[in-house]
Amino acid sequence: MLEVSKEVTVERNITLIDRDNISERSNILANEVRIALVYNGISHTVMLATPEDIEAFAIGFTISERIVSNINEIKGVDIEYVENGVIVNIEITQRCFMALKEQRRSMAGRTGCGLCGVAQLDEAVKPIKEVPNTVNFDLGLLPDVLLKIKEFQRTYEITGATHAAFGINLAGDVIYAHEDIGRHIAMDKLIGTFSQRNAEKPAAVLLTSRASFEMVQKAASAGVEVLFAISAVTALAAEVAEQSKITLVGFCRNGRATVYTHPHRLQLHEAPLQPALAECE
């Protein structure tokens, strides 16, 4: 039986081979544990995740997967550490629980995979949910934002093994930051944090990963209007963002950004972007 550690990182002895040199040393690894999500006493899914901010993950997953429509339909979260993982007991309203039972699917979560075990293909893409239109974000702030996020990626700096999701306000400040070995989990943790009562909702979300359609879908579930990704955007992600009315921006690095959908929420040097604009510097 694998021993469960609550630590974000673990130390392991390794053999380092560097050209012809061989040395023994210790190495720091990102930790991952099995987390079982149980709704009203019924097991729903098991995910692999970094063992921190577990309550935020449970809340964010419950919202982003549309098991509930808002935080008020989550009545309680209880975390239990057991010999081979973590059990998170989530109590939701009876109405939500009955709906979950009707559309229940078997999901086996794996690192970096958000669709493993989906029983039917048409369950992969959820019905389109449009986000509001309240944000006007200055794209000129983005280079400074990208510099700021490095100080929040402590686990990545040590291990090089984690993704991160950041909540950004209109001033370009990082107001929320979450790391995890899984990009979907980092996003869920972020959603769980800002979805709680009296929490400030970010003007935009920045991902250190690619923007796949699941990430856009999660953003839509949480009402995120602007989604930035340091890496690429997939075709289905752009399609879902277009229909969800999300402003989707990829390749945010080196002073550049590629705008795929709904540029009207963005401005550059106080000038609004034009709908035909695909790339800006």
Short mmCIF file of C-alpha atoms in Angstrom, two decimals, residues 9 14 44 56 61 65 90-91 97 118 130 176 182 243 249 281:
data_model
loop_
_atom_site.label_atom_id
_atom_site.label_comp_id
_atom_site.label_asym_id
_atom_site.label_seq_id
_atom_site.Cartn_x
_atom_site.Cartn_y
_atom_site.Cartn_z
CA THR A 9 6.70 18.00 -2.26
CA ILE A 14 18.36 9.71 -7.07
CA HIS A 44 -18.40 9.87 -7.80
CA ALA A 56 -11.11 24.61 -2.83
CA PHE A 61 -14.83 20.73 -9.31
CA GLU A 65 -18.61 20.11 -13.58
CA ILE A 90 -19.35 16.78 -0.19
CA GLU A 91 -22.93 17.41 0.84
CA PHE A 97 -27.97 15.02 -5.83
CA VAL A 118 -16.57 9.44 -19.68
CA GLU A 130 -22.83 32.06 -21.91
CA TYR A 176 -5.53 34.18 -6.45
CA GLY A 182 -2.95 18.61 -13.08
CA GLN A 243 -20.30 30.18 -28.29
CA VAL A 249 -6.27 34.58 -25.67
CA GLU A 281 2.18 42.93 -29.74
#
